[in-house]
Amino acid sequence: MPSETIVSRGISKTSASALVLGTAQLGMNYGRVNATGKPSRKEAVAMIRHAVAHEVAAIDTARAYGDAENLVGEALTENCGIRPAVITKLNLSGLGERASTAEIGARVDANVEESCRNLNSETLDAVLLHNWANREMWQNVAWQRLLELKSHGKIRVLGASVYQPHEALSAFADPAVQHLQVPINVLDWRWRSVMDAASALRPDVVVHARSVLLQGILVHPAERWPNVPHFDGADCARKLRMLTRRFQRESIADLCIAYVRSLPWIADVVVGCETFIQLEHVLELFLQPELSPGEMSELEDSLPRPPEDFLNPAKWAQYAEKAAYAS
């Protein structure tokens, strides 16, 4: 593996080579439709090891995911096979706008050192900004410190987890960014043209997809979806079921994952699981074929364009409260 590369699309269909195991659900209670909650430590470690045994492309974690990093470190310490790349994210929450250079540098260093301890590694494969706004805050002090740590060999690859297309474009403009995570799913129309053009100019940037099931709601009935005005969730769910049958996919989850895997600018796909059964199912879905170009076009033409408030889970609480009040 070249020193400046994390992962690329796998070609083997005997392993889940395009799957990046997400660990938010393992380290904390996470997700709108999470019915089981955080698994036990024993089960979480076993799930990570099972995913590694099935040759997942990488493991995705973060300082903000509860004890997820620690679980990953424990799982990989006694793993006798190949250690996959581990991607983690910086947590700078709580630092005020007027934080001093010393405070910011100390916070970055503490994040990196704690991640190394948790992951039982002297160096980190990839560190992403969890909030792209931190790139410009504090006169770039945090980002400059990350660049210094990379130059000293403490970090192999730097990147960002972004939430909006304009953030992705800004990240692509920075030559130091070599890895991006973007939230993309079958309903998220905001990314396609932006990413087609930007990734063509920066083919060196590895792009991972996350939120491919939109925190799991896409595989649940529309009654579980946020009640966002001016969007007919029931009709959208009906169209997803119709396309699943038309393309002879196993399930809506299969359709959603296959769609994102088929995007040419996506290297790998981050999916988190709450239970061992879910993990087994996801591993199987990543062995299924991608969509054909014709199916991709038909799907994109058939599905509605939801409002951005539906596509952004950070906006859902207000609509959940309204729905509950109305009921």
XYZ file of C-alpha atoms in Angstrom:
327
model
C 0.000 0.000 0.000
C 1.547 3.335 -1.022
C 2.351 5.534 1.958
C -0.103 8.250 0.956
C -3.065 6.020 0.166
C -5.657 4.695 2.575
C -7.968 2.459 0.578
C -9.371 2.133 -2.900
C -12.262 0.249 -4.381
C -11.709 -3.451 -3.991
C -11.998 -5.792 -6.967
C -12.575 -9.076 -5.149
C -16.154 -10.261 -4.950
C -15.233 -12.964 -2.439
C -14.887 -10.384 0.324
C -16.668 -7.223 1.436
C -13.820 -5.246 -0.077
C -15.729 -1.974 -0.514
C -17.141 -1.932 3.030
C -15.736 0.347 5.709
C -17.090 -0.683 9.089
C -18.524 2.303 10.935
C -18.269 2.202 14.719
C -20.556 4.978 15.971
C -23.222 2.412 16.931
C -20.621 0.326 18.771
C -19.304 3.151 20.916
C -22.538 4.931 21.826
C -26.306 4.939 21.329
C -26.647 6.302 17.813
C -29.315 6.599 15.131
C -32.971 7.579 14.870
C -34.194 4.007 14.372
C -31.665 2.208 16.572
C -33.883 -0.225 18.493
C -31.208 -2.239 20.328
C -28.846 0.458 21.567
C -25.134 0.093 22.099
C -23.986 -3.564 22.096
C -21.984 -5.068 24.915
C -18.227 -4.619 24.809
C -17.739 -8.326 24.116
C -20.160 -8.281 21.192
C -18.733 -5.047 19.763
C -15.179 -6.421 19.799
C -16.390 -9.666 18.220
C -18.183 -7.715 15.472
C -15.060 -5.745 14.602
C -12.958 -8.907 14.451
C -15.584 -10.622 12.294
C -15.562 -7.695 9.870
C -11.759 -7.785 9.688
C -11.852 -11.524 9.025
C -14.119 -10.776 6.065
C -11.577 -8.326 4.639
C -13.396 -5.051 5.054
C -11.552 -2.185 3.401
C -11.078 -0.172 6.602
C -12.578 0.727 9.973
C -14.034 4.157 10.609
C -14.118 5.644 14.097
C -13.848 9.001 15.867
C -12.865 10.654 19.125
C -16.530 11.646 19.537
C -17.921 8.086 19.218
C -17.887 7.227 22.910
C -15.489 4.339 23.532
C -15.422 3.225 19.880
C -11.697 3.871 19.411
C -10.894 1.769 22.455
C -13.057 -1.068 21.141
C -11.281 -0.962 17.781
C -7.887 -1.055 19.501
C -8.872 -4.039 21.602
C -10.281 -5.885 18.605
C -7.188 -5.332 16.472
C -4.603 -6.028 19.168
C -5.253 -9.753 19.213
C -6.130 -10.025 15.551
C -3.731 -12.413 13.832
C -4.640 -11.394 10.289
C -3.903 -8.259 8.299
C -4.617 -5.074 10.216
C -6.943 -2.881 8.150
C -6.526 0.861 7.900
C -8.247 2.769 10.698
C -9.706 6.204 10.041
C -10.409 8.423 13.027
C -11.677 11.965 13.464
C -10.499 14.873 15.554
C -12.745 16.240 18.294
C -12.256 19.966 18.857
C -15.699 20.644 20.316
C -15.712 22.980 23.275
C -12.746 25.062 22.129
C -13.872 28.685 22.160
C -13.306 31.083 19.295
C -10.747 32.920 21.415
C -8.742 29.836 22.383
C -5.018 30.499 22.391
C -2.521 28.934 20.031
C -1.144 26.906 22.925
C -4.598 25.630 23.899
C -5.431 24.610 20.349
C -2.108 22.883 19.771
C -2.401 21.042 23.075
C -5.927 19.879 22.184
C -4.822 18.569 18.794
C -1.824 16.797 20.329
C -3.996 15.280 23.063
C -6.480 13.985 20.475
C -3.747 12.355 18.423
C -1.951 10.835 21.412
C -5.171 9.464 22.895
C -6.154 7.975 19.537
C -2.741 6.302 19.292
C -3.152 4.831 22.782
C -6.693 3.652 22.122
C -5.770 2.104 18.783
C -2.508 0.604 20.044
C -0.531 2.244 17.281
C 2.398 4.651 17.226
C 1.018 6.308 14.105
C -2.464 6.980 12.754
C -3.483 5.849 9.279
C -5.844 8.759 8.706
C -7.096 11.678 10.782
C -10.090 13.650 9.565
C -11.499 16.919 10.780
C -14.925 16.022 12.160
C -16.037 19.577 11.447
C -14.664 21.254 8.320
C -15.222 24.682 9.878
C -12.294 23.866 12.179
C -10.025 24.126 9.135
C -10.408 27.912 9.033
C -10.989 28.615 12.714
C -8.289 30.005 15.004
C -6.353 31.308 11.976
C -5.713 27.731 10.786
C -3.740 26.844 13.927
C -5.364 23.415 14.394
C -4.869 22.475 10.751
C -1.264 23.653 10.780
C -0.578 21.522 13.833
C -2.024 18.498 12.053
C 0.248 19.206 9.094
C 3.229 19.312 11.444
C 2.253 15.979 13.001
C 1.932 14.498 9.526
C 5.372 15.789 8.555
C 6.769 14.117 11.698
C 5.238 10.788 10.678
C 2.594 10.705 13.406
C -0.237 10.792 10.846
C -0.133 9.225 7.401
C -3.100 10.918 5.720
C -5.176 14.005 6.533
C -8.703 14.712 5.441
C -12.166 15.797 6.485
C -15.665 14.597 7.123
C -17.914 17.110 5.381
C -21.657 17.736 5.499
C -22.323 20.131 2.613
C -21.142 20.214 -1.028
C -19.504 23.628 -0.572
C -17.381 22.124 2.210
C -16.288 19.333 -0.126
C -15.279 21.843 -2.786
C -13.265 23.780 -0.220
C -11.576 20.581 0.929
C -10.720 19.552 -2.634
C -9.012 22.936 -3.062
C -6.560 22.133 -0.263
C -3.696 19.965 -1.596
C -3.077 18.603 1.920
C -6.514 16.945 1.960
C -6.220 13.400 0.672
C -9.305 11.785 2.165
C -12.957 12.858 2.301
C -16.118 11.452 3.809
C -19.389 12.694 2.354
C -23.008 11.876 3.292
C -24.615 10.466 0.160
C -27.624 8.234 -0.456
C -30.157 7.461 -3.184
C -32.232 10.528 -2.296
C -29.420 13.050 -1.848
C -29.338 14.954 -5.118
C -26.878 17.623 -3.895
C -23.613 15.796 -4.508
C -23.670 14.213 -7.946
C -22.589 17.010 -10.282
C -20.342 18.617 -7.661
C -18.409 15.455 -6.952
C -18.158 14.336 -10.572
C -16.284 17.518 -11.467
C -14.234 17.930 -8.290
C -13.026 14.342 -8.092
C -11.953 14.456 -11.731
C -9.610 17.322 -10.846
C -8.322 15.613 -7.680
C -8.162 11.869 -8.407
C -5.643 11.535 -5.576
C -8.359 12.221 -2.981
C -9.986 9.051 -1.656
C -13.720 9.606 -1.157
C -15.776 7.483 1.222
C -19.553 7.575 1.424
C -21.404 7.587 4.714
C -25.077 7.880 5.693
C -26.012 5.625 2.785
C -29.163 4.511 4.629
C -29.737 7.988 6.117
C -29.261 6.834 9.710
C -31.214 3.712 8.829
C -34.544 5.367 8.069
C -34.564 4.390 4.373
C -35.033 0.729 5.260
C -37.940 1.517 7.611
C -41.544 2.465 6.766
C -42.161 6.109 5.931
C -43.968 6.482 9.258
C -40.529 6.383 10.895
C -39.172 9.155 8.675
C -39.011 12.791 9.851
C -42.228 14.609 9.008
C -40.633 17.334 6.883
C -43.148 19.642 5.135
C -43.518 19.578 1.358
C -42.167 16.049 1.038
C -44.330 12.978 0.472
C -42.396 10.319 2.340
C -44.982 7.606 1.696
C -44.745 8.120 -2.077
C -40.954 8.119 -1.931
C -40.930 4.883 0.059
C -43.295 3.344 -2.484
C -40.928 4.274 -5.321
C -37.977 2.751 -3.452
C -39.916 -0.521 -3.123
C -40.851 -0.405 -6.814
C -37.249 0.119 -7.922
C -36.066 -2.666 -5.621
C -38.426 -5.084 -7.377
C -37.692 -3.732 -10.851
C -33.922 -4.129 -10.473
C -34.362 -7.499 -8.737
C -32.502 -6.377 -5.652
C -32.738 -8.316 -2.425
C -34.036 -5.397 -0.386
C -34.161 -1.615 -0.169
C -30.898 -1.789 1.787
C -29.357 -3.694 -1.126
C -30.626 -1.053 -3.575
C -29.304 1.840 -1.473
C -25.869 0.320 -0.941
C -25.547 -0.793 -4.564
C -26.395 2.712 -5.758
C -23.660 4.395 -3.711
C -21.114 1.693 -4.568
C -21.851 2.389 -8.248
C -20.953 6.075 -8.096
C -17.614 6.391 -9.921
C -16.116 8.835 -7.410
C -16.837 6.671 -4.360
C -13.978 4.403 -3.324
C -15.624 2.689 -0.346
C -18.762 2.910 1.760
C -19.032 3.381 5.525
C -21.824 1.358 7.137
C -22.373 0.916 10.848
C -24.167 -1.992 12.502
C -25.867 -2.399 15.861
C -25.943 -6.203 16.020
C -24.060 -9.226 14.740
C -27.073 -10.142 12.575
C -26.991 -6.739 10.911
C -23.271 -7.082 10.274
C -23.721 -10.476 8.612
C -26.419 -9.014 6.390
C -24.324 -5.998 5.406
C -21.349 -8.215 4.568
C -23.593 -10.207 2.241
C -24.935 -7.059 0.563
C -21.419 -5.953 -0.344
C -20.984 -9.153 -2.348
C -23.903 -8.218 -4.590
C -23.355 -6.619 -8.022
C -23.408 -2.872 -8.482
C -26.095 -1.135 -10.536
C -25.728 -0.783 -14.272
C -25.445 2.689 -15.836
C -29.006 2.325 -17.120
C -30.297 1.412 -13.681
C -28.432 4.342 -12.148
C -30.058 6.760 -14.603
C -33.526 5.320 -14.102
C -33.205 5.446 -10.338
C -32.037 9.061 -10.315
C -34.848 10.075 -12.692
C -37.522 8.193 -10.725
C -36.885 9.350 -7.174
C -37.983 12.743 -5.807
C -35.654 15.458 -4.563
C -36.356 15.876 -0.859
C -35.837 19.217 0.885
C -32.422 19.658 2.473
C -33.983 19.506 5.938
C -34.924 15.888 5.209
C -31.409 15.046 4.060
C -29.738 16.540 7.141
C -30.318 14.522 10.353
C -29.253 17.537 12.408
C -32.533 19.181 11.321
C -34.842 16.314 12.231
C -35.542 17.040 15.892
C -37.821 19.988 15.154
C -39.947 17.908 12.819
C -40.084 14.925 15.151
C -41.375 17.234 17.862
C -44.023 18.698 15.563
C -45.169 15.235 14.500
C -45.390 14.072 18.110
C -47.331 17.225 19.063
C -49.719 16.772 16.155
C -50.435 13.192 17.151
